[in-house]
C-alpha cells in the first residue's frame, strides 16, 4: 500500500478496481481505477475521493503521506459516486476539511449525502486558491459530463487534474501511460469517450479550447493512466479535439441480430455490397458483441446499417436496446440504412428508420424480406445497397 509521487510532493492516492467489468452499462474489460491525489503544501489538499467500496484502501494510501488531521482542503471535481462515494467517510475522519467545489458540486453533494456541518469554498471559472507554494486554478467543464464537472489546474506544476475528462477504464500494474502499450490506452480512452462523453461533444470542444492557454505537462485523470510529458499530453488533447469534432472516417458498420439466421444472411449481403463499393466495413453481431463495444466501432463510422428480425411485430430486443443506447448517446451526422427479415407482417424496418430520424441522420430506403432469403433476394439487397449508396 503506497502512495505514488507523480510530481514533487504530489501523490496518487487512488484505488484500483480490478473486478469492475461493467460501468453503468458499458463493458470495462481493462477494469478501472478511481484516482485521487494528495498535494503536500502549507495547506494539504486532497483532490477527489473514491468509490465507497474501496474507501479503506484510499484512506490507508492517503495516510502513507498525510495525516488526516492536518488536511485543509478536499477538491471535489465531480460528484458522481465513483469519485465521491467515500467523501462522507473522509469528512468524518477530518471534519476540519473545507470542500472546494463549484456551486453545482455543492448542490449535488447535498443531494447525495448528509452534508450537515460541511464547510465549502465555492469556486467559479478561473478562480484561484493558494495552498502555499502552489496555486489551484479551477475550470468548470459543465456537462462534461455532469453539471458539476470541473477540472483543477496546479499552476506551478503545470498539472491538470482532469477527473473524468481524458480518462480511460484501464487498471494496470503502472499508473502511467508510458508503462502501458499506447494502443491499449488509446483504445480504452476511445471506449470511454464513445460510451460516456459522446453526448457532450460540444462541451468537450469548449473544454479543450478553455485549456488551450494553460501550459500543461501532465494530465492526471480520475480514471486510468496519467498522461505525462508534452508528447502524451498533446496526443490525448489532439485526439479529444478530433473525436469531439464528430469527424467520420468514411467506413460502414453493419449491426444486426438474428433469430433463425435470415437477418445474418442479409447482413452478410449488405457487408458484401459495401466491400464491392470499396467502402471499408465492420460487421457487428449483437449476439457476439456487447452494444457498448459496437458503439466504439460506430463512433467514427459514416454509414450505419442496422438489421433486425421481427419478433411479435416489434424490433428484436437486442436491436431495440442498441438503438435506445445510441439514441441516448446522440451520435450525429451519420447515414442510416435499415434492413429486416420478417415472417408475415412487414414494417419493422420503419421503427429503425424512426430512430435514425430522431438522431437527425440521413436515411436510405430500407429493405425487408419474408422468411429465409434465397440467392435472388441476397442479390437484390446487394444491388439495393449499391444503388442507395452510390
Ligand atoms: Fe467517473 Fe462521471 O464519473
Coordinates of N, CA, C and O in Angstrom, one line a residue, residues 10 12 23 50 56 64 67 79 93 104 111 113 116 131 161 165 172 208 249 302 326 331 355 373 380 384 390:
X10 N 3.4 15.7 -4.8 CA 2.0 15.5 -5.3 C 1.9 13.9 -5.5 O 2.7 13.4 -6.2
X12 N -0.3 10.3 -6.1 CA -1.5 9.5 -6.5 C -1.9 8.7 -5.3 O -1.1 7.9 -4.7
X23 N -19.4 -0.7 -16.3 CA -19.5 0.6 -15.7 C -20.8 1.3 -16.2 O -20.9 1.6 -17.4
X50 N -13.2 8.4 -3.7 CA -13.2 7.1 -4.4 C -14.6 6.5 -4.1 O -15.4 6.9 -3.3
X56 N -11.5 2.1 2.2 CA -10.5 1.8 3.2 C -9.1 1.9 2.5 O -8.1 2.4 3.1
X64 N -0.3 7.2 4.2 CA 1.1 7.0 4.0 C 1.9 8.3 3.7 O 3.1 8.3 3.8
X67 N -1.3 13.2 7.3 CA -2.1 13.0 8.5 C -3.4 13.7 8.3 O -3.5 14.9 8.0
X79 N -19.3 14.9 -8.7 CA -20.0 14.2 -7.6 C -20.4 12.8 -7.9 O -20.9 12.1 -7.1
X93 N -13.5 11.5 9.1 CA -12.1 11.4 9.6 C -11.5 12.7 9.8 O -10.6 12.9 10.7
X104 N -22.6 24.0 -8.5 CA -23.3 22.8 -8.9 C -22.8 21.6 -8.1 O -23.6 20.6 -7.8
X111 N -27.4 16.7 -2.4 CA -28.5 15.8 -2.9 C -28.1 14.4 -2.8 O -28.9 13.5 -3.2
X113 N -25.7 13.3 0.0 CA -25.2 12.9 1.3 C -25.8 13.8 2.4 O -26.2 14.9 2.1
X116 N -24.4 17.9 6.7 CA -24.5 18.8 7.8 C -23.1 19.1 8.4 O -22.3 18.2 8.7
X131 N -2.6 27.4 -1.9 CA -2.4 26.4 -0.8 C -1.0 26.5 -0.2 O -0.6 25.6 0.4
X161 N -5.6 18.2 -13.2 CA -6.3 17.1 -12.5 C -7.7 17.1 -13.1 O -8.5 17.9 -12.8
X165 N -12.6 13.7 -17.6 CA -12.0 14.0 -19.0 C -10.6 13.4 -19.1 O -9.8 13.4 -18.2
X172 N -3.9 -1.1 -14.5 CA -2.7 -1.8 -14.9 C -1.7 -1.8 -13.8 O -2.0 -1.2 -12.7
X208 N -11.7 21.7 -24.3 CA -10.3 21.7 -24.9 C -9.9 23.1 -25.2 O -8.8 23.5 -25.0
X249 N -14.6 8.6 -40.4 CA -13.5 8.1 -41.2 C -14.0 7.4 -42.5 O -13.2 6.7 -43.1
X302 N -19.2 6.4 -41.0 CA -20.1 7.3 -41.7 C -21.4 6.7 -42.0 O -22.5 7.3 -41.9
X326 N -27.8 4.1 -28.5 CA -27.1 5.1 -29.4 C -27.9 6.4 -29.5 O -27.4 7.5 -29.7
X331 N -25.3 10.1 -31.4 CA -24.3 10.2 -32.5 C -24.9 11.0 -33.6 O -26.1 10.9 -33.9
X355 N -35.7 5.8 -35.4 CA -34.5 6.1 -34.5 C -33.5 7.0 -35.3 O -33.0 8.0 -34.8
X373 N -34.1 -15.7 -46.9 CA -33.7 -15.1 -48.2 C -33.0 -16.1 -49.1 O -32.0 -16.7 -48.6
X380 N -30.6 -9.2 -54.6 CA -31.4 -7.9 -54.6 C -31.0 -6.9 -53.5 O -30.9 -5.8 -53.8
X384 N -29.6 -3.3 -54.1 CA -30.3 -2.2 -53.4 C -29.3 -1.3 -52.6 O -29.4 -0.1 -52.7
X390 N -24.6 4.7 -53.9 CA -23.7 5.1 -54.9 C -23.9 6.6 -55.2 O -24.9 7.2 -54.9

